[in-house]
Amino acid sequence: MTDSEQLIETLDARVRRRDSRRAFFTGALGAAAAAATLSGTAQAQTATPTPSPSPSPTPTSTFTEVDVLNFALNLEYLEANYYAFAVTGSGLAAADISGAVGTAGAATGGRAVGFKDPIVQQYAQEIYQDELAHVRFLRAQFTTSSLLAQPTIDLGTSATGAFSTAARAAGLVGNGVAFDPYASDENFLLGAYLFEDVGVTAYKGAAPALINSKIYLEAAAGILAVEAYHAAIIRSVLYRKGLQTPSLQLIEATTAISAARDRLDGSPAEDLVRGIGPVDDSGLAVTTTSDGDVSNIAPLNSNGIAFSRTPLQVLNIVYLNQAAVASGGFFPAGVNGNIKTSAASV
Protein backbone atom coordinates (compact mmCIF):
# COMPACT_ATOMS: atom_id res chain seq x y z
CA MET A 1 0.00 0.00 0.00
CA THR A 2 1.36 3.43 -0.94
CA ASP A 3 1.70 6.34 1.50
CA SER A 4 -1.22 8.09 -0.19
CA GLU A 5 -3.43 5.03 0.02
CA GLN A 6 -2.60 4.54 3.66
CA LEU A 7 -3.37 8.20 4.36
CA ILE A 8 -6.76 7.91 2.66
CA GLU A 9 -7.48 4.82 4.71
CA THR A 10 -6.45 6.62 7.89
CA LEU A 11 -8.78 9.52 7.17
CA ASP A 12 -11.75 7.62 5.81
CA ALA A 13 -11.88 4.27 7.66
CA ARG A 14 -13.06 5.27 11.10
CA VAL A 15 -12.91 1.75 12.49
CA ARG A 16 -9.20 1.46 11.75
CA ARG A 17 -7.89 4.99 12.16
CA ARG A 18 -7.08 4.82 15.87
CA ASP A 19 -4.71 1.91 15.31
CA SER A 20 -3.01 3.27 12.21
CA ARG A 21 -2.70 7.02 12.71
CA ARG A 22 0.39 7.05 14.93
CA ALA A 23 2.27 4.60 12.75
CA PHE A 24 1.73 6.72 9.64
CA PHE A 25 4.17 9.32 8.31
CA THR A 26 7.08 7.97 10.40
CA GLY A 27 9.80 10.51 9.98
CA ALA A 28 7.71 12.49 7.50
CA LEU A 29 8.47 15.79 9.13
CA GLY A 30 12.01 15.57 7.81
CA ALA A 31 10.57 16.19 4.37
CA ALA A 32 8.94 19.42 5.47
CA ALA A 33 12.09 21.52 5.46
CA ALA A 34 11.20 23.25 2.20
CA ALA A 35 9.42 26.52 2.92
CA ALA A 36 6.16 27.38 1.20
CA THR A 37 5.08 30.99 0.92
CA LEU A 38 1.47 31.79 1.75
CA SER A 39 -0.35 34.31 -0.39
CA GLY A 40 -1.72 37.75 0.45
CA THR A 41 -1.46 39.02 3.99
CA ALA A 42 0.39 35.93 5.16
CA GLN A 43 3.65 37.54 4.10
CA ALA A 44 3.35 40.05 6.93
CA GLN A 45 3.72 37.28 9.53
CA THR A 46 7.04 36.19 11.03
CA ALA A 47 8.21 32.60 11.18
CA THR A 48 11.26 30.36 11.11
CA PRO A 49 11.43 28.10 8.03
CA THR A 50 12.85 25.01 9.74
CA PRO A 51 11.61 21.43 9.77
CA SER A 52 10.71 21.59 13.47
CA PRO A 53 8.25 24.01 15.10
CA SER A 54 9.72 26.69 17.31
CA PRO A 55 7.89 28.66 20.01
CA SER A 56 10.05 31.72 19.28
CA PRO A 57 9.52 32.94 15.70
CA THR A 58 12.28 34.63 13.74
CA PRO A 59 11.36 37.23 11.11
CA THR A 60 11.08 35.90 7.56
CA SER A 61 8.49 36.05 4.83
CA THR A 62 7.61 32.36 4.68
CA PHE A 63 5.88 29.66 6.64
CA THR A 64 6.85 26.01 6.45
CA GLU A 65 4.53 23.09 6.02
CA VAL A 66 5.15 22.32 9.68
CA ASP A 67 3.97 25.81 10.63
CA VAL A 68 0.75 25.24 8.72
CA LEU A 69 0.20 21.84 10.36
CA ASN A 70 0.71 23.46 13.76
CA PHE A 71 -1.73 26.22 12.88
CA ALA A 72 -4.30 23.61 11.88
CA LEU A 73 -3.74 21.77 15.15
CA ASN A 74 -4.58 24.91 17.14
CA LEU A 75 -7.91 25.13 15.34
CA GLU A 76 -8.61 21.44 15.87
CA TYR A 77 -7.93 21.83 19.60
CA LEU A 78 -10.57 24.58 19.65
CA GLU A 79 -13.22 22.63 17.77
CA ALA A 80 -12.59 19.29 19.45
CA ASN A 81 -12.83 20.79 22.93
CA TYR A 82 -16.10 22.55 22.13
CA TYR A 83 -17.73 19.32 20.99
CA ALA A 84 -16.10 17.34 23.80
CA PHE A 85 -17.64 19.64 26.40
CA ALA A 86 -21.03 19.61 24.68
CA VAL A 87 -21.15 15.79 24.45
CA THR A 88 -19.21 14.59 27.50
CA GLY A 89 -19.12 17.57 29.86
CA SER A 90 -15.30 17.62 29.84
CA GLY A 91 -12.54 18.87 27.58
CA LEU A 92 -9.94 16.71 25.85
CA ALA A 93 -7.86 14.31 27.90
CA ALA A 94 -4.32 15.22 28.95
CA ALA A 95 -2.86 12.69 26.53
CA ASP A 96 -4.47 14.54 23.61
CA ILE A 97 -3.28 18.06 24.49
CA SER A 98 0.24 17.80 25.95
CA GLY A 99 3.28 18.93 23.99
CA ALA A 100 6.79 20.30 24.17
CA VAL A 101 6.25 23.31 21.88
CA GLY A 102 4.44 26.43 23.01
CA THR A 103 2.78 27.36 26.27
CA ALA A 104 0.43 24.63 27.44
CA GLY A 105 -3.03 25.68 28.56
CA ALA A 106 -6.44 24.29 29.40
CA ALA A 107 -9.78 24.62 27.66
CA THR A 108 -12.15 26.02 30.26
CA GLY A 109 -15.73 27.12 30.75
CA GLY A 110 -17.58 24.48 28.77
CA ARG A 111 -20.21 22.04 29.96
CA ALA A 112 -22.51 19.35 28.61
CA VAL A 113 -25.52 20.32 26.56
CA GLY A 114 -28.87 18.90 27.71
CA PHE A 115 -29.88 17.92 24.19
CA LYS A 116 -33.61 17.74 23.48
CA ASP A 117 -33.39 16.90 19.79
CA PRO A 118 -31.92 13.39 19.30
CA ILE A 119 -30.78 14.28 15.80
CA VAL A 120 -28.72 17.22 17.06
CA GLN A 121 -27.29 15.02 19.81
CA GLN A 122 -26.24 12.32 17.33
CA TYR A 123 -24.64 14.88 15.04
CA ALA A 124 -22.78 16.40 17.99
CA GLN A 125 -21.43 12.99 19.02
CA GLU A 126 -20.31 12.18 15.48
CA ILE A 127 -18.59 15.53 14.97
CA TYR A 128 -16.89 15.20 18.36
CA GLN A 129 -15.37 11.88 17.31
CA ASP A 130 -14.27 13.33 13.97
CA GLU A 131 -12.61 16.37 15.54
CA LEU A 132 -10.87 14.23 18.14
CA ALA A 133 -9.55 12.06 15.31
CA HIS A 134 -8.23 15.19 13.56
CA VAL A 135 -6.39 16.24 16.72
CA ARG A 136 -4.82 12.81 17.13
CA PHE A 137 -3.95 12.55 13.45
CA LEU A 138 -2.17 15.91 13.36
CA ARG A 139 -0.38 15.24 16.65
CA ALA A 140 0.86 11.93 15.25
CA GLN A 141 2.87 13.80 12.60
CA PHE A 142 5.29 15.15 15.20
CA THR A 143 7.98 13.71 17.42
CA THR A 144 7.71 14.09 21.18
CA SER A 145 10.11 17.04 21.15
CA SER A 146 8.30 18.86 18.30
CA LEU A 147 4.72 18.24 19.39
CA LEU A 148 2.60 21.37 19.78
CA ALA A 149 0.87 21.78 23.13
CA GLN A 150 -2.72 22.93 23.35
CA PRO A 151 -2.89 26.65 24.17
CA THR A 152 -5.32 28.22 26.62
CA ILE A 153 -8.84 28.16 25.17
CA ASP A 154 -11.87 30.10 26.40
CA LEU A 155 -15.11 28.19 25.89
CA GLY A 156 -16.96 29.77 28.79
CA THR A 157 -20.32 31.47 29.13
CA SER A 158 -19.52 34.69 30.97
CA ALA A 159 -20.69 38.01 29.57
CA THR A 160 -17.07 38.95 28.91
CA GLY A 161 -16.04 35.62 27.41
CA ALA A 162 -15.33 34.76 23.79
CA PHE A 163 -18.74 33.34 22.92
CA SER A 164 -20.54 36.33 24.38
CA THR A 165 -18.15 38.76 22.70
CA ALA A 166 -18.73 37.05 19.35
CA ALA A 167 -22.50 37.04 19.85
CA ARG A 168 -22.42 40.71 20.83
CA ALA A 169 -20.42 41.59 17.72
CA ALA A 170 -23.16 39.92 15.70
CA GLY A 171 -25.89 41.77 17.59
CA LEU A 172 -27.33 38.60 19.12
CA VAL A 173 -26.97 39.85 22.71
CA GLY A 174 -26.65 43.31 24.23
CA ASN A 175 -23.96 44.89 26.38
CA GLY A 176 -23.32 42.96 29.57
CA VAL A 177 -25.48 40.04 28.41
CA ALA A 178 -24.02 36.53 28.20
CA PHE A 179 -24.48 34.05 25.37
CA ASP A 180 -24.49 30.44 26.56
CA PRO A 181 -23.89 27.95 23.71
CA TYR A 182 -24.63 25.04 26.04
CA ALA A 183 -28.07 26.26 27.12
CA SER A 184 -30.07 24.66 24.31
CA ASP A 185 -29.81 22.69 21.09
CA GLU A 186 -30.23 25.90 19.11
CA ASN A 187 -27.55 27.79 21.03
CA PHE A 188 -25.20 24.83 20.61
CA LEU A 189 -25.77 24.88 16.85
CA LEU A 190 -25.04 28.61 16.69
CA GLY A 191 -21.84 28.03 18.67
CA ALA A 192 -20.85 25.33 16.19
CA TYR A 193 -21.75 27.66 13.32
CA LEU A 194 -19.18 30.14 14.64
CA PHE A 195 -16.41 27.57 14.04
CA GLU A 196 -17.36 25.26 11.19
CA ASP A 197 -17.45 27.66 8.25
CA VAL A 198 -14.17 29.15 9.42
CA GLY A 199 -12.56 25.71 9.50
CA VAL A 200 -13.50 25.08 5.87
CA THR A 201 -12.06 28.40 4.68
CA ALA A 202 -8.94 27.91 6.82
CA TYR A 203 -7.99 24.55 5.30
CA LYS A 204 -8.74 25.77 1.79
CA GLY A 205 -6.68 28.92 2.31
CA ALA A 206 -3.74 26.99 3.79
CA ALA A 207 -3.58 24.49 0.92
CA PRO A 208 -1.11 26.54 -1.20
CA ALA A 209 1.47 26.18 1.58
CA LEU A 210 1.23 22.40 1.36
CA ILE A 211 1.72 22.05 -2.41
CA ASN A 212 5.36 21.01 -1.97
CA SER A 213 4.17 17.93 -0.11
CA LYS A 214 1.51 16.02 -2.02
CA ILE A 215 0.99 13.77 0.99
CA TYR A 216 0.23 16.70 3.29
CA LEU A 217 -1.91 18.32 0.62
CA GLU A 218 -3.98 15.16 0.31
CA ALA A 219 -4.35 14.99 4.08
CA ALA A 220 -5.46 18.63 4.22
CA ALA A 221 -7.96 17.98 1.43
CA GLY A 222 -9.34 15.02 3.37
CA ILE A 223 -9.78 17.05 6.54
CA LEU A 224 -11.24 19.98 4.58
CA ALA A 225 -13.86 17.63 3.13
CA VAL A 226 -14.83 16.45 6.61
CA GLU A 227 -15.03 20.04 7.89
CA ALA A 228 -17.26 20.90 4.93
CA TYR A 229 -19.54 17.97 5.77
CA HIS A 230 -19.72 19.25 9.35
CA ALA A 231 -20.50 22.79 8.22
CA ALA A 232 -23.25 21.52 5.91
CA ILE A 233 -24.77 19.50 8.76
CA ILE A 234 -24.82 22.51 11.09
CA ARG A 235 -26.14 24.85 8.40
CA SER A 236 -28.83 22.37 7.30
CA VAL A 237 -30.16 21.78 10.81
CA LEU A 238 -30.18 25.50 11.60
CA TYR A 239 -32.02 26.18 8.36
CA ARG A 240 -34.62 23.51 9.05
CA LYS A 241 -35.19 24.68 12.61
CA GLY A 242 -35.33 28.28 11.42
CA LEU A 243 -38.06 27.46 8.91
CA GLN A 244 -40.01 25.32 11.36
CA THR A 245 -39.88 27.87 14.18
CA PRO A 246 -39.37 31.37 12.73
CA SER A 247 -39.65 32.95 16.17
CA LEU A 248 -36.23 31.50 17.04
CA GLN A 249 -34.72 33.72 14.31
CA LEU A 250 -31.97 31.19 13.68
CA ILE A 251 -31.60 32.05 10.00
CA GLU A 252 -31.30 35.72 10.89
CA ALA A 253 -28.72 34.85 13.54
CA THR A 254 -26.52 33.05 10.99
CA THR A 255 -26.64 36.07 8.71
CA ALA A 256 -25.57 38.30 11.60
CA ILE A 257 -22.72 35.98 12.63
CA SER A 258 -21.47 35.76 9.05
CA ALA A 259 -21.54 39.55 8.72
CA ALA A 260 -19.51 39.87 11.92
CA ARG A 261 -16.91 37.38 10.67
CA ASP A 262 -16.78 39.23 7.37
CA ARG A 263 -16.01 42.48 9.19
CA LEU A 264 -13.26 40.85 11.21
CA ASP A 265 -11.33 39.32 8.30
CA GLY A 266 -11.12 42.44 6.13
CA SER A 267 -11.86 43.06 2.45
CA PRO A 268 -9.23 41.43 0.22
CA ALA A 269 -9.35 41.95 -3.54
CA GLU A 270 -11.66 39.53 -5.29
CA ASP A 271 -10.28 36.44 -7.01
CA LEU A 272 -13.18 34.30 -8.20
CA VAL A 273 -10.95 31.37 -9.15
CA ARG A 274 -9.32 31.08 -5.72
CA GLY A 275 -12.45 31.90 -3.76
CA ILE A 276 -11.07 35.12 -2.28
CA GLY A 277 -13.18 38.24 -1.97
CA PRO A 278 -14.20 41.21 0.14
CA VAL A 279 -17.37 39.29 1.04
CA ASP A 280 -16.33 35.73 1.90
CA ASP A 281 -19.07 34.74 4.31
CA SER A 282 -22.82 34.35 4.14
CA GLY A 283 -25.59 33.12 6.39
CA LEU A 284 -28.54 30.93 5.59
CA ALA A 285 -30.97 33.54 4.29
CA VAL A 286 -32.74 32.59 1.07
CA THR A 287 -30.99 33.94 -2.02
CA THR A 288 -32.61 34.90 -5.31
CA THR A 289 -31.28 33.36 -8.52
CA SER A 290 -32.41 33.19 -12.13
CA ASP A 291 -34.09 29.90 -11.21
CA GLY A 292 -35.94 31.39 -8.26
CA ASP A 293 -35.36 31.60 -4.52
CA VAL A 294 -33.04 28.96 -3.07
CA SER A 295 -31.56 28.08 0.29
CA ASN A 296 -27.93 28.90 1.02
CA ILE A 297 -26.64 25.75 2.70
CA ALA A 298 -23.34 25.88 0.76
CA PRO A 299 -21.73 29.35 0.90
CA LEU A 300 -20.02 29.75 -2.49
CA ASN A 301 -18.95 32.49 -4.86
CA SER A 302 -20.47 33.05 -8.30
CA ASN A 303 -18.32 30.27 -9.76
CA GLY A 304 -19.63 27.79 -7.20
CA ILE A 305 -16.23 27.79 -5.44
CA ALA A 306 -15.88 27.70 -1.66
CA PHE A 307 -14.22 30.65 0.01
CA SER A 308 -10.64 30.81 1.29
CA ARG A 309 -9.09 32.64 4.22
CA THR A 310 -5.43 33.08 4.97
CA PRO A 311 -4.26 31.87 8.39
CA LEU A 312 -3.97 35.50 9.48
CA GLN A 313 -7.58 36.21 8.55
CA VAL A 314 -8.61 33.15 10.53
CA LEU A 315 -6.73 34.53 13.52
CA ASN A 316 -8.69 37.80 13.18
CA ILE A 317 -11.84 35.77 13.65
CA VAL A 318 -10.79 33.48 16.50
CA TYR A 319 -9.11 36.42 18.29
CA LEU A 320 -12.26 38.48 17.63
CA ASN A 321 -10.16 41.44 16.60
CA GLN A 322 -9.70 43.37 13.33
CA ALA A 323 -6.23 44.54 14.37
CA ALA A 324 -2.87 42.78 14.18
CA VAL A 325 -2.78 41.08 17.60
CA ALA A 326 -1.25 37.92 19.03
CA SER A 327 -4.01 36.87 21.40
CA GLY A 328 -7.64 37.34 22.33
CA GLY A 329 -11.09 35.88 21.90
CA PHE A 330 -11.11 32.10 22.04
CA PHE A 331 -7.31 32.05 22.56
CA PRO A 332 -6.70 34.49 25.49
CA ALA A 333 -2.95 33.82 25.45
CA GLY A 334 -2.70 33.32 21.70
CA VAL A 335 -2.21 30.18 19.65
CA ASN A 336 1.01 28.18 19.80
CA GLY A 337 3.48 27.94 16.93
CA ASN A 338 4.93 30.40 14.45
CA ILE A 339 1.67 31.52 12.83
CA LYS A 340 0.51 33.55 15.78
CA THR A 341 -0.29 37.17 14.90
CA SER A 342 -3.38 38.23 12.98
CA ALA A 343 -3.36 40.84 10.23
CA ALA A 344 -4.76 44.35 10.41
CA SER A 345 -8.00 44.06 8.45
CA VAL A 346 -8.26 46.30 5.37
mmCIF file of N, CA and C in Angstrom, residues 272-333:
data_model
loop_
_atom_site.group_PDB
_atom_site.id
_atom_site.type_symbol
_atom_site.label_atom_id
_atom_site.label_comp_id
_atom_site.label_asym_id
_atom_site.label_seq_id
_atom_site.Cartn_x
_atom_site.Cartn_y
_atom_site.Cartn_z
ATOM 1 N N LEU A 272 -12.098 35.270 -8.114
ATOM 2 C CA LEU A 272 -13.182 34.302 -8.204
ATOM 3 C C LEU A 272 -12.694 32.879 -8.418
ATOM 4 N N VAL A 273 -11.490 32.713 -8.928
ATOM 5 C CA VAL A 273 -10.947 31.375 -9.150
ATOM 6 C C VAL A 273 -10.478 30.764 -7.827
ATOM 7 N N ARG A 274 -9.855 31.575 -6.992
ATOM 8 C CA ARG A 274 -9.323 31.080 -5.721
ATOM 9 C C ARG A 274 -10.329 31.173 -4.588
ATOM 10 N N GLY A 275 -11.461 31.802 -4.821
ATOM 11 C CA GLY A 275 -12.454 31.902 -3.760
ATOM 12 C C GLY A 275 -12.138 32.964 -2.737
ATOM 13 N N ILE A 276 -11.435 34.014 -3.155
ATOM 14 C CA ILE A 276 -11.074 35.120 -2.276
ATOM 15 C C ILE A 276 -11.936 36.320 -2.653
ATOM 16 N N GLY A 277 -12.371 37.080 -1.654
ATOM 17 C CA GLY A 277 -13.176 38.245 -1.974
ATOM 18 C C GLY A 277 -13.456 39.096 -0.767
ATOM 19 N N PRO A 278 -13.875 40.327 -0.978
ATOM 20 C CA PRO A 278 -14.203 41.214 0.140
ATOM 21 C C PRO A 278 -15.381 40.698 0.953
ATOM 22 N N VAL A 279 -16.267 39.938 0.329
ATOM 23 C CA VAL A 279 -17.367 39.287 1.037
ATOM 24 C C VAL A 279 -17.149 37.777 0.893
ATOM 25 N N ASP A 280 -16.664 37.151 1.961
ATOM 26 C CA ASP A 280 -16.330 35.727 1.898
ATOM 27 C C ASP A 280 -17.093 34.934 2.953
ATOM 28 N N ASP A 281 -18.273 35.403 3.284
ATOM 29 C CA ASP A 281 -19.068 34.743 4.311
ATOM 30 C C ASP A 281 -20.538 35.033 4.028
ATOM 31 N N SER A 282 -21.393 34.103 4.326
ATOM 32 C CA SER A 282 -22.821 34.350 4.144
ATOM 33 C C SER A 282 -23.618 33.403 5.029
ATOM 34 N N GLY A 283 -24.718 33.921 5.553
ATOM 35 C CA GLY A 283 -25.593 33.123 6.391
ATOM 36 C C GLY A 283 -26.539 32.280 5.569
ATOM 37 N N LEU A 284 -27.638 31.879 6.194
ATOM 38 C CA LEU A 284 -28.545 30.926 5.586
ATOM 39 C C LEU A 284 -29.755 31.557 4.909
ATOM 40 N N ALA A 285 -29.806 32.876 4.879
ATOM 41 C CA ALA A 285 -30.971 33.539 4.293
ATOM 42 C C ALA A 285 -31.158 33.121 2.846
ATOM 43 N N VAL A 286 -32.408 32.979 2.445
ATOM 44 C CA VAL A 286 -32.737 32.588 1.072
ATOM 45 C C VAL A 286 -32.141 33.586 0.090
ATOM 46 N N THR A 287 -31.560 33.088 -0.977
ATOM 47 C CA THR A 287 -30.991 33.936 -2.016
ATOM 48 C C THR A 287 -31.817 33.817 -3.288
ATOM 49 N N THR A 288 -31.832 34.874 -4.072
ATOM 50 C CA THR A 288 -32.607 34.901 -5.313
ATOM 51 C C THR A 288 -31.692 34.650 -6.505
ATOM 52 N N THR A 289 -32.047 33.684 -7.325
ATOM 53 C CA THR A 289 -31.280 33.357 -8.523
ATOM 54 C C THR A 289 -32.193 33.420 -9.735
ATOM 55 N N SER A 290 -31.619 33.193 -10.902
ATOM 56 C CA SER A 290 -32.413 33.188 -12.130
ATOM 57 C C SER A 290 -33.420 32.042 -12.145
ATOM 58 N N ASP A 291 -33.181 31.037 -11.305
ATOM 59 C CA ASP A 291 -34.090 29.898 -11.212
ATOM 60 C C ASP A 291 -35.072 30.032 -10.059
ATOM 61 N N GLY A 292 -35.039 31.186 -9.381
ATOM 62 C CA GLY A 292 -35.943 31.392 -8.260
ATOM 63 C C GLY A 292 -35.208 31.449 -6.942
ATOM 64 N N ASP A 293 -35.951 31.528 -5.859
ATOM 65 C CA ASP A 293 -35.364 31.602 -4.523
ATOM 66 C C ASP A 293 -34.846 30.226 -4.099
ATOM 67 N N VAL A 294 -33.649 30.222 -3.509
ATOM 68 C CA VAL A 294 -33.042 28.963 -3.072
ATOM 69 C C VAL A 294 -32.440 29.149 -1.686
ATOM 70 N N SER A 295 -32.245 28.042 -0.994
ATOM 71 C CA SER A 295 -31.558 28.083 0.294
ATOM 72 C C SER A 295 -30.078 28.350 0.062
ATOM 73 N N ASN A 296 -29.353 28.592 1.142
ATOM 74 C CA ASN A 296 -27.927 28.905 1.019
ATOM 75 C C ASN A 296 -27.134 28.005 1.960
ATOM 76 N N ILE A 297 -27.336 26.699 1.834
ATOM 77 C CA ILE A 297 -26.637 25.749 2.699
ATOM 78 C C ILE A 297 -25.140 25.767 2.419
ATOM 79 N N ALA A 298 -24.756 25.844 1.141
ATOM 80 C CA ALA A 298 -23.342 25.881 0.764
ATOM 81 C C ALA A 298 -22.954 27.303 0.392
ATOM 82 N N PRO A 299 -22.131 27.975 1.209
ATOM 83 C CA PRO A 299 -21.727 29.351 0.903
ATOM 84 C C PRO A 299 -20.618 29.369 -0.147
ATOM 85 N N LEU A 300 -20.944 29.801 -1.359
ATOM 86 C CA LEU A 300 -20.021 29.752 -2.487
ATOM 87 C C LEU A 300 -20.001 31.083 -3.212
ATOM 88 N N ASN A 301 -18.956 31.291 -4.036
ATOM 89 C CA ASN A 301 -18.955 32.493 -4.862
ATOM 90 C C ASN A 301 -19.713 32.223 -6.166
ATOM 91 N N SER A 302 -19.674 33.166 -7.074
ATOM 92 C CA SER A 302 -20.473 33.052 -8.297
ATOM 93 C C SER A 302 -20.017 31.925 -9.208
ATOM 94 N N ASN A 303 -18.802 31.409 -8.996
ATOM 95 C CA ASN A 303 -18.319 30.267 -9.759
ATOM 96 C C ASN A 303 -18.628 28.944 -9.068
ATOM 97 N N GLY A 304 -19.345 29.006 -7.952
ATOM 98 C CA GLY A 304 -19.628 27.792 -7.199
ATOM 99 C C GLY A 304 -18.415 27.279 -6.447
ATOM 100 N N ILE A 305 -17.466 28.169 -6.128
ATOM 101 C CA ILE A 305 -16.229 27.791 -5.443
ATOM 102 C C ILE A 305 -16.299 28.246 -3.988
ATOM 103 N N ALA A 306 -15.887 27.368 -3.080
ATOM 104 C CA ALA A 306 -15.882 27.702 -1.657
ATOM 105 C C ALA A 306 -14.846 28.790 -1.375
ATOM 106 N N PHE A 307 -15.087 29.531 -0.328
ATOM 107 C CA PHE A 307 -14.217 30.655 0.012
ATOM 108 C C PHE A 307 -12.950 30.198 0.729
ATOM 109 N N SER A 308 -11.925 31.043 0.625
ATOM 110 C CA SER A 308 -10.644 30.809 1.295
ATOM 111 C C SER A 308 -10.338 31.951 2.243
ATOM 112 N N ARG A 309 -9.660 31.617 3.344
ATOM 113 C CA ARG A 309 -9.092 32.639 4.216
ATOM 114 C C ARG A 309 -7.633 32.305 4.479
ATOM 115 N N THR A 310 -6.801 33.310 4.560
ATOM 116 C CA THR A 310 -5.428 33.081 4.971
ATOM 117 C C THR A 310 -5.417 32.754 6.460
ATOM 118 N N PRO A 311 -4.352 32.120 6.951
ATOM 119 C CA PRO A 311 -4.262 31.875 8.390
ATOM 120 C C PRO A 311 -4.405 33.154 9.215
ATOM 121 N N LEU A 312 -3.900 34.266 8.705
ATOM 122 C CA LEU A 312 -3.969 35.502 9.480
ATOM 123 C C LEU A 312 -5.391 36.027 9.561
ATOM 124 N N GLN A 313 -6.166 35.842 8.503
ATOM 125 C CA GLN A 313 -7.584 36.207 8.546
ATOM 126 C C GLN A 313 -8.342 35.321 9.538
ATOM 127 N N VAL A 314 -7.990 34.057 9.572
ATOM 128 C CA VAL A 314 -8.613 33.146 10.528
ATOM 129 C C VAL A 314 -8.320 33.607 11.954
ATOM 130 N N LEU A 315 -7.080 34.039 12.187
ATOM 131 C CA LEU A 315 -6.731 34.533 13.517
ATOM 132 C C LEU A 315 -7.538 35.782 13.876
ATOM 133 N N ASN A 316 -7.805 36.652 12.913
ATOM 134 C CA ASN A 316 -8.686 37.799 13.181
ATOM 135 C C ASN A 316 -10.020 37.340 13.764
ATOM 136 N N ILE A 317 -10.529 36.255 13.222
ATOM 137 C CA ILE A 317 -11.843 35.773 13.654
ATOM 138 C C ILE A 317 -11.769 35.099 15.012
ATOM 139 N N VAL A 318 -10.829 34.188 15.213
ATOM 140 C CA VAL A 318 -10.786 33.479 16.499
ATOM 141 C C VAL A 318 -10.279 34.378 17.622
ATOM 142 N N TYR A 319 -9.500 35.427 17.282
ATOM 143 C CA TYR A 319 -9.105 36.418 18.288
ATOM 144 C C TYR A 319 -10.181 37.483 18.475
ATOM 145 N N LEU A 320 -11.170 37.502 17.583
ATOM 146 C CA LEU A 320 -12.263 38.481 17.626
ATOM 147 C C LEU A 320 -11.734 39.906 17.591
ATOM 148 N N ASN A 321 -10.823 40.143 16.658
ATOM 149 C CA ASN A 321 -10.162 41.441 16.602
ATOM 150 C C ASN A 321 -9.766 41.752 15.159
ATOM 151 N N GLN A 322 -10.078 42.951 14.686
ATOM 152 C CA GLN A 322 -9.699 43.367 13.334
ATOM 153 C C GLN A 322 -8.252 43.808 13.235
ATOM 154 N N ALA A 323 -7.603 44.026 14.364
ATOM 155 C CA ALA A 323 -6.230 44.539 14.365
ATOM 156 C C ALA A 323 -5.220 43.397 14.300
ATOM 157 N N ALA A 324 -3.950 43.754 14.141
ATOM 158 C CA ALA A 324 -2.866 42.782 14.180
ATOM 159 C C ALA A 324 -2.516 42.529 15.645
ATOM 160 N N VAL A 325 -2.995 41.421 16.188
ATOM 161 C CA VAL A 325 -2.777 41.080 17.596
ATOM 162 C C VAL A 325 -2.318 39.638 17.693
ATOM 163 N N ALA A 326 -1.781 39.266 18.845
ATOM 164 C CA ALA A 326 -1.248 37.922 19.031
ATOM 165 C C ALA A 326 -2.051 37.107 20.034
ATOM 166 N N SER A 327 -3.185 37.608 20.456
ATOM 167 C CA SER A 327 -4.014 36.865 21.400
ATOM 168 C C SER A 327 -5.388 37.512 21.473
ATOM 169 N N GLY A 328 -6.312 36.798 22.121
ATOM 170 C CA GLY A 328 -7.642 37.341 22.329
ATOM 171 C C GLY A 328 -8.727 36.355 21.943
ATOM 172 N N GLY A 329 -9.953 36.702 22.275
ATOM 173 C CA GLY A 329 -11.091 35.879 21.896
ATOM 174 C C GLY A 329 -11.019 34.478 22.466
ATOM 175 N N PHE A 330 -11.117 33.486 21.602
ATOM 176 C CA PHE A 330 -11.111 32.096 22.041
ATOM 177 C C PHE A 330 -9.722 31.620 22.474
ATOM 178 N N PHE A 331 -8.684 32.382 22.155
ATOM 179 C CA PHE A 331 -7.313 32.053 22.564
ATOM 180 C C PHE A 331 -6.751 33.226 23.385
ATOM 181 N N PRO A 332 -7.085 33.319 24.669
ATOM 182 C CA PRO A 332 -6.701 34.485 25.486
ATOM 183 C C PRO A 332 -5.199 34.724 25.550
ATOM 184 N N ALA A 333 -4.397 33.671 25.432
ATOM 185 C CA ALA A 333 -2.946 33.817 25.450
ATOM 186 C C ALA A 333 -2.339 33.609 24.067
#
